[in-house]
Short mmCIF file of N, CA and C in Angstrom, two decimals:
data_model
loop_
_atom_site.label_atom_id
_atom_site.label_comp_id
_atom_site.label_asym_id
_atom_site.label_seq_id
_atom_site.Cartn_x
_atom_site.Cartn_y
_atom_site.Cartn_z
N UNK A 9 0.82 -1.20 0.00
CA UNK A 9 0.00 0.00 0.00
C UNK A 9 0.86 1.26 0.00
N UNK A 10 0.32 2.32 -0.57
CA UNK A 10 0.93 3.65 -0.52
C UNK A 10 0.07 4.44 0.45
N UNK A 11 0.68 4.90 1.53
CA UNK A 11 -0.09 5.55 2.58
C UNK A 11 0.15 7.06 2.57
N UNK A 12 -0.86 7.76 3.02
CA UNK A 12 -0.79 9.21 3.20
C UNK A 12 -0.90 9.46 4.70
N UNK A 13 0.05 10.22 5.23
CA UNK A 13 0.05 10.52 6.64
C UNK A 13 -0.73 11.81 6.86
N UNK A 14 -1.75 11.71 7.70
CA UNK A 14 -2.58 12.86 8.05
C UNK A 14 -2.55 13.04 9.56
N UNK A 15 -1.67 13.90 10.01
CA UNK A 15 -1.54 14.11 11.45
C UNK A 15 -1.07 12.85 12.14
N UNK A 16 -1.91 12.33 13.03
CA UNK A 16 -1.56 11.15 13.80
C UNK A 16 -1.98 9.83 13.16
N UNK A 17 -2.66 9.91 12.05
CA UNK A 17 -3.10 8.65 11.44
C UNK A 17 -2.71 8.58 9.96
N UNK A 18 -2.84 7.38 9.43
CA UNK A 18 -2.48 7.12 8.04
C UNK A 18 -3.70 6.56 7.31
N UNK A 19 -3.80 6.92 6.05
CA UNK A 19 -4.84 6.33 5.21
C UNK A 19 -4.19 5.74 3.98
N UNK A 20 -4.81 4.70 3.44
CA UNK A 20 -4.28 4.11 2.20
C UNK A 20 -4.69 5.01 1.06
N UNK A 21 -3.67 5.54 0.38
CA UNK A 21 -3.87 6.45 -0.75
C UNK A 21 -3.91 5.68 -2.06
N UNK A 22 -3.16 4.60 -2.11
CA UNK A 22 -3.10 3.82 -3.34
C UNK A 22 -2.44 2.47 -3.09
N UNK A 23 -2.47 1.66 -4.12
CA UNK A 23 -1.86 0.34 -4.07
C UNK A 23 -0.91 0.20 -5.25
N UNK A 24 0.30 -0.25 -4.97
CA UNK A 24 1.24 -0.51 -6.05
C UNK A 24 1.20 -1.99 -6.36
N UNK A 25 0.95 -2.31 -7.62
CA UNK A 25 0.89 -3.70 -8.05
C UNK A 25 2.31 -4.14 -8.43
N UNK A 26 2.82 -5.10 -7.71
CA UNK A 26 4.18 -5.60 -7.94
C UNK A 26 4.11 -7.03 -8.45
N UNK A 27 5.00 -7.36 -9.35
CA UNK A 27 5.03 -8.72 -9.93
C UNK A 27 5.83 -9.65 -9.03
N UNK A 28 5.22 -10.79 -8.73
CA UNK A 28 5.89 -11.84 -7.98
C UNK A 28 5.67 -13.14 -8.74
N UNK A 29 6.75 -13.90 -8.91
CA UNK A 29 6.69 -15.11 -9.72
C UNK A 29 7.14 -16.32 -8.93
N UNK A 30 6.41 -17.42 -9.11
CA UNK A 30 6.75 -18.69 -8.48
C UNK A 30 6.71 -19.78 -9.54
N UNK A 31 7.69 -20.66 -9.47
CA UNK A 31 7.74 -21.79 -10.40
C UNK A 31 8.26 -22.99 -9.63
N UNK A 32 7.49 -24.06 -9.65
CA UNK A 32 7.90 -25.27 -8.94
C UNK A 32 8.13 -25.03 -7.46
N UNK A 33 7.33 -24.16 -6.87
CA UNK A 33 7.47 -23.86 -5.45
C UNK A 33 8.58 -22.89 -5.11
N UNK A 34 9.33 -22.46 -6.11
CA UNK A 34 10.43 -21.53 -5.90
C UNK A 34 10.04 -20.11 -6.32
N UNK A 35 10.47 -19.15 -5.54
CA UNK A 35 10.23 -17.74 -5.88
C UNK A 35 11.31 -17.30 -6.87
N UNK A 36 10.88 -16.70 -7.98
CA UNK A 36 11.81 -16.19 -8.98
C UNK A 36 11.89 -14.68 -8.88
N UNK A 37 13.07 -14.14 -9.07
CA UNK A 37 13.23 -12.69 -9.06
C UNK A 37 12.55 -12.10 -10.30
N UNK A 38 11.82 -11.00 -10.13
CA UNK A 38 11.18 -10.37 -11.29
C UNK A 38 12.17 -10.03 -12.40
N UNK A 39 13.37 -9.60 -12.03
CA UNK A 39 14.38 -9.26 -13.05
C UNK A 39 14.70 -10.47 -13.92
N UNK A 40 14.78 -11.64 -13.30
CA UNK A 40 15.06 -12.86 -14.05
C UNK A 40 13.96 -13.13 -15.07
N UNK A 41 12.71 -13.04 -14.61
CA UNK A 41 11.57 -13.33 -15.49
C UNK A 41 11.50 -12.33 -16.63
N UNK A 42 11.64 -11.03 -16.32
CA UNK A 42 11.54 -10.02 -17.37
C UNK A 42 12.75 -10.06 -18.32
N UNK A 43 13.94 -10.37 -17.81
CA UNK A 43 15.10 -10.52 -18.70
C UNK A 43 14.89 -11.70 -19.65
N UNK A 44 14.37 -12.80 -19.11
CA UNK A 44 14.10 -13.98 -19.94
C UNK A 44 13.04 -13.65 -21.00
N UNK A 45 11.97 -12.97 -20.59
CA UNK A 45 10.92 -12.59 -21.54
C UNK A 45 11.49 -11.68 -22.62
N UNK A 46 12.38 -10.79 -22.25
CA UNK A 46 13.01 -9.89 -23.23
C UNK A 46 13.85 -10.68 -24.22
N UNK A 47 14.63 -11.63 -23.73
CA UNK A 47 15.46 -12.47 -24.60
C UNK A 47 14.61 -13.26 -25.59
N UNK A 48 13.45 -13.72 -25.15
CA UNK A 48 12.56 -14.52 -25.99
C UNK A 48 11.58 -13.67 -26.79
N UNK A 49 11.76 -12.35 -26.74
CA UNK A 49 10.91 -11.39 -27.45
C UNK A 49 9.45 -11.51 -27.01
N UNK A 50 9.24 -11.73 -25.73
CA UNK A 50 7.90 -11.88 -25.16
C UNK A 50 7.65 -10.88 -24.04
N UNK A 51 8.39 -9.79 -24.03
CA UNK A 51 8.29 -8.82 -22.96
C UNK A 51 6.90 -8.18 -22.91
N UNK A 52 6.34 -7.85 -24.06
CA UNK A 52 5.01 -7.24 -24.10
C UNK A 52 3.98 -8.23 -23.56
N UNK A 53 4.08 -9.49 -23.96
CA UNK A 53 3.16 -10.51 -23.44
C UNK A 53 3.28 -10.64 -21.93
N UNK A 54 4.49 -10.61 -21.42
CA UNK A 54 4.73 -10.73 -19.99
C UNK A 54 4.10 -9.55 -19.25
N UNK A 55 4.29 -8.34 -19.76
CA UNK A 55 3.67 -7.16 -19.17
C UNK A 55 2.16 -7.28 -19.15
N UNK A 56 1.59 -7.72 -20.26
CA UNK A 56 0.12 -7.84 -20.34
C UNK A 56 -0.41 -8.88 -19.35
N UNK A 57 0.29 -9.97 -19.21
CA UNK A 57 -0.14 -10.99 -18.24
C UNK A 57 -0.10 -10.42 -16.83
N UNK A 58 0.96 -9.70 -16.51
CA UNK A 58 1.07 -9.08 -15.19
C UNK A 58 -0.05 -8.06 -14.96
N UNK A 59 -0.34 -7.26 -15.97
CA UNK A 59 -1.42 -6.27 -15.83
C UNK A 59 -2.77 -6.95 -15.66
N UNK A 60 -3.04 -7.98 -16.44
CA UNK A 60 -4.32 -8.70 -16.32
C UNK A 60 -4.48 -9.26 -14.92
N UNK A 61 -3.43 -9.88 -14.41
CA UNK A 61 -3.49 -10.47 -13.07
C UNK A 61 -3.66 -9.38 -12.01
N UNK A 62 -2.86 -8.34 -12.09
CA UNK A 62 -2.90 -7.28 -11.09
C UNK A 62 -4.26 -6.59 -11.05
N UNK A 63 -4.77 -6.23 -12.20
CA UNK A 63 -6.03 -5.47 -12.23
C UNK A 63 -7.24 -6.34 -11.90
N UNK A 64 -7.09 -7.65 -12.00
CA UNK A 64 -8.20 -8.52 -11.61
C UNK A 64 -8.29 -8.66 -10.10
N UNK A 65 -7.25 -8.26 -9.39
CA UNK A 65 -7.19 -8.45 -7.94
C UNK A 65 -7.43 -7.18 -7.13
N UNK A 66 -7.44 -6.03 -7.78
CA UNK A 66 -7.53 -4.78 -7.01
C UNK A 66 -8.96 -4.55 -6.52
N UNK A 67 -9.09 -3.87 -5.39
CA UNK A 67 -10.43 -3.57 -4.87
C UNK A 67 -11.14 -2.57 -5.77
N UNK A 68 -12.45 -2.61 -5.78
CA UNK A 68 -13.23 -1.71 -6.62
C UNK A 68 -13.60 -0.43 -5.89
N UNK A 69 -12.69 0.05 -5.10
CA UNK A 69 -12.86 1.30 -4.37
C UNK A 69 -12.35 2.43 -5.27
N UNK A 70 -13.25 3.23 -5.78
CA UNK A 70 -12.89 4.25 -6.76
C UNK A 70 -12.02 5.36 -6.19
N UNK A 71 -11.88 5.42 -4.87
CA UNK A 71 -11.02 6.44 -4.25
C UNK A 71 -9.57 5.99 -4.12
N UNK A 72 -9.31 4.72 -4.37
CA UNK A 72 -7.96 4.18 -4.23
C UNK A 72 -7.25 4.20 -5.57
N UNK A 73 -6.06 4.80 -5.60
CA UNK A 73 -5.25 4.81 -6.82
C UNK A 73 -4.53 3.47 -6.96
N UNK A 74 -4.41 3.03 -8.19
CA UNK A 74 -3.72 1.78 -8.50
C UNK A 74 -2.50 2.11 -9.34
N UNK A 75 -1.31 1.78 -8.84
CA UNK A 75 -0.06 2.06 -9.54
C UNK A 75 0.42 0.79 -10.22
N UNK A 76 0.64 0.86 -11.54
CA UNK A 76 1.13 -0.30 -12.29
C UNK A 76 2.35 0.12 -13.11
N UNK A 77 3.29 -0.81 -13.24
CA UNK A 77 4.48 -0.57 -14.05
C UNK A 77 4.27 -1.10 -15.46
N UNK A 78 4.70 -0.33 -16.43
CA UNK A 78 4.60 -0.73 -17.83
C UNK A 78 5.91 -0.36 -18.52
N UNK A 79 6.43 -1.26 -19.31
CA UNK A 79 7.64 -0.99 -20.08
C UNK A 79 7.29 -0.16 -21.31
N UNK A 80 8.21 0.66 -21.77
CA UNK A 80 7.95 1.51 -22.95
C UNK A 80 7.50 0.72 -24.17
N UNK A 81 8.09 -0.45 -24.41
CA UNK A 81 7.72 -1.26 -25.58
C UNK A 81 6.25 -1.66 -25.50
N UNK A 82 5.79 -1.97 -24.32
CA UNK A 82 4.40 -2.37 -24.14
C UNK A 82 3.49 -1.17 -24.36
N UNK A 83 3.89 -0.06 -23.81
CA UNK A 83 3.08 1.15 -23.89
C UNK A 83 2.85 1.59 -25.34
N UNK A 84 3.86 1.45 -26.19
CA UNK A 84 3.70 1.93 -27.57
C UNK A 84 3.22 0.86 -28.54
N UNK A 85 2.98 -0.35 -28.05
CA UNK A 85 2.44 -1.40 -28.93
C UNK A 85 1.12 -0.90 -29.51
N UNK A 86 0.90 -1.17 -30.78
CA UNK A 86 -0.24 -0.59 -31.50
C UNK A 86 -1.59 -0.89 -30.86
N UNK A 87 -1.72 -2.03 -30.23
CA UNK A 87 -3.02 -2.40 -29.66
C UNK A 87 -3.15 -2.08 -28.17
N UNK A 88 -2.10 -1.52 -27.55
CA UNK A 88 -2.11 -1.39 -26.09
C UNK A 88 -3.24 -0.50 -25.57
N UNK A 89 -3.43 0.64 -26.16
CA UNK A 89 -4.44 1.58 -25.66
C UNK A 89 -5.83 0.95 -25.63
N UNK A 90 -6.25 0.37 -26.72
CA UNK A 90 -7.57 -0.28 -26.78
C UNK A 90 -7.64 -1.50 -25.86
N UNK A 91 -6.57 -2.28 -25.84
CA UNK A 91 -6.52 -3.45 -24.97
C UNK A 91 -6.64 -3.04 -23.51
N UNK A 92 -5.94 -2.00 -23.13
CA UNK A 92 -5.94 -1.54 -21.74
C UNK A 92 -7.32 -1.01 -21.34
N UNK A 93 -7.96 -0.28 -22.25
CA UNK A 93 -9.31 0.22 -21.99
C UNK A 93 -10.28 -0.94 -21.76
N UNK A 94 -10.16 -1.99 -22.56
CA UNK A 94 -11.02 -3.17 -22.39
C UNK A 94 -10.74 -3.87 -21.06
N UNK A 95 -9.46 -3.90 -20.67
CA UNK A 95 -9.08 -4.52 -19.41
C UNK A 95 -9.68 -3.75 -18.22
N UNK A 96 -9.65 -2.43 -18.30
CA UNK A 96 -10.25 -1.62 -17.24
C UNK A 96 -11.75 -1.86 -17.15
N UNK A 97 -12.40 -1.90 -18.31
CA UNK A 97 -13.84 -2.12 -18.35
C UNK A 97 -14.18 -3.50 -17.78
N UNK A 98 -13.44 -4.51 -18.19
CA UNK A 98 -13.68 -5.88 -17.72
C UNK A 98 -13.59 -5.97 -16.20
N UNK A 99 -12.66 -5.22 -15.61
CA UNK A 99 -12.45 -5.27 -14.17
C UNK A 99 -13.18 -4.16 -13.43
N UNK A 100 -14.04 -3.44 -14.15
CA UNK A 100 -14.86 -2.37 -13.57
C UNK A 100 -14.03 -1.34 -12.82
N UNK A 101 -12.95 -0.90 -13.48
CA UNK A 101 -12.06 0.11 -12.91
C UNK A 101 -12.18 1.41 -13.68
N UNK A 102 -12.05 2.51 -12.99
CA UNK A 102 -12.09 3.83 -13.63
C UNK A 102 -10.69 4.19 -14.12
N UNK A 103 -10.58 4.71 -15.33
CA UNK A 103 -9.25 5.11 -15.83
C UNK A 103 -8.56 6.11 -14.91
N UNK A 104 -9.34 6.96 -14.24
CA UNK A 104 -8.76 7.99 -13.37
C UNK A 104 -8.06 7.41 -12.15
N UNK A 105 -8.37 6.19 -11.79
CA UNK A 105 -7.73 5.63 -10.61
C UNK A 105 -6.45 4.86 -10.94
N UNK A 106 -6.11 4.76 -12.22
CA UNK A 106 -4.92 4.02 -12.64
C UNK A 106 -3.76 4.99 -12.88
N UNK A 107 -2.63 4.69 -12.27
CA UNK A 107 -1.41 5.47 -12.48
C UNK A 107 -0.42 4.53 -13.16
N UNK A 108 -0.08 4.85 -14.40
CA UNK A 108 0.88 4.03 -15.15
C UNK A 108 2.27 4.59 -14.92
N UNK A 109 3.13 3.76 -14.36
CA UNK A 109 4.53 4.13 -14.15
C UNK A 109 5.34 3.49 -15.28
N UNK A 110 6.02 4.32 -16.04
CA UNK A 110 6.81 3.82 -17.16
C UNK A 110 8.20 3.48 -16.65
N UNK A 111 8.58 2.22 -16.83
CA UNK A 111 9.89 1.77 -16.33
C UNK A 111 11.00 2.23 -17.27
N UNK A 112 12.19 2.30 -16.73
CA UNK A 112 13.35 2.69 -17.53
C UNK A 112 13.98 1.46 -18.20
N UNK A 113 13.62 0.30 -17.71
CA UNK A 113 14.22 -0.94 -18.19
C UNK A 113 13.88 -1.18 -19.66
N UNK A 114 14.88 -1.55 -20.44
CA UNK A 114 14.73 -1.88 -21.86
C UNK A 114 14.20 -0.69 -22.66
N UNK A 115 14.53 0.50 -22.25
CA UNK A 115 13.98 1.69 -22.92
C UNK A 115 14.80 2.05 -24.16
N UNK A 116 14.22 1.82 -25.30
CA UNK A 116 14.84 2.21 -26.57
C UNK A 116 13.79 2.84 -27.47
N UNK A 117 12.90 3.60 -26.85
CA UNK A 117 11.77 4.21 -27.54
C UNK A 117 11.99 5.71 -27.64
N UNK A 118 11.65 6.27 -28.77
CA UNK A 118 11.83 7.72 -28.95
C UNK A 118 10.84 8.50 -28.11
N UNK A 119 11.22 9.71 -27.77
CA UNK A 119 10.33 10.59 -26.99
C UNK A 119 9.04 10.86 -27.75
N UNK A 120 9.14 10.98 -29.06
CA UNK A 120 7.96 11.26 -29.88
C UNK A 120 6.94 10.13 -29.77
N UNK A 121 7.42 8.88 -29.87
CA UNK A 121 6.54 7.72 -29.74
C UNK A 121 5.88 7.68 -28.36
N UNK A 122 6.69 7.93 -27.34
CA UNK A 122 6.18 7.90 -25.97
C UNK A 122 5.13 8.99 -25.76
N UNK A 123 5.41 10.19 -26.24
CA UNK A 123 4.48 11.31 -26.06
C UNK A 123 3.15 11.01 -26.74
N UNK A 124 3.20 10.45 -27.95
CA UNK A 124 2.00 10.13 -28.68
C UNK A 124 1.13 9.14 -27.91
N UNK A 125 1.76 8.06 -27.43
CA UNK A 125 1.00 7.02 -26.73
C UNK A 125 0.47 7.51 -25.38
N UNK A 126 1.26 8.28 -24.68
CA UNK A 126 0.80 8.83 -23.40
C UNK A 126 -0.41 9.73 -23.61
N UNK A 127 -0.38 10.52 -24.67
CA UNK A 127 -1.52 11.39 -24.99
C UNK A 127 -2.75 10.55 -25.32
N UNK A 128 -2.56 9.49 -26.08
CA UNK A 128 -3.69 8.61 -26.44
C UNK A 128 -4.29 7.95 -25.20
N UNK A 129 -3.46 7.54 -24.29
CA UNK A 129 -3.97 6.91 -23.05
C UNK A 129 -4.67 7.91 -22.14
N UNK A 130 -4.13 9.10 -22.10
CA UNK A 130 -4.73 10.12 -21.24
C UNK A 130 -6.13 10.41 -21.68
#
């Protein structure tokens, strides 16, 4: 949880969705999984799976912000904007409660491409 301190008490301001992976009873480091997905050219698929899982689990409290990480390659994929809108609708989430954090990892995207996609999502 992301908490906001108000005087003597704290309130939950938002939730950060973090990826955790298990295989054969073993916990895998997220870096290992995402590096492997990148090597196999499946990074966008991996991001989408993580987003689908994360957004299916969040509470439907419209006052709570949901923070999700997205890689630049995923963000600029041609179908991402429409796919993400459908995912929000499916999980009955308001776009205003979602905060997309763009990761620096594997960033080889031009500023122009990023600006265009960010504008489309907004």
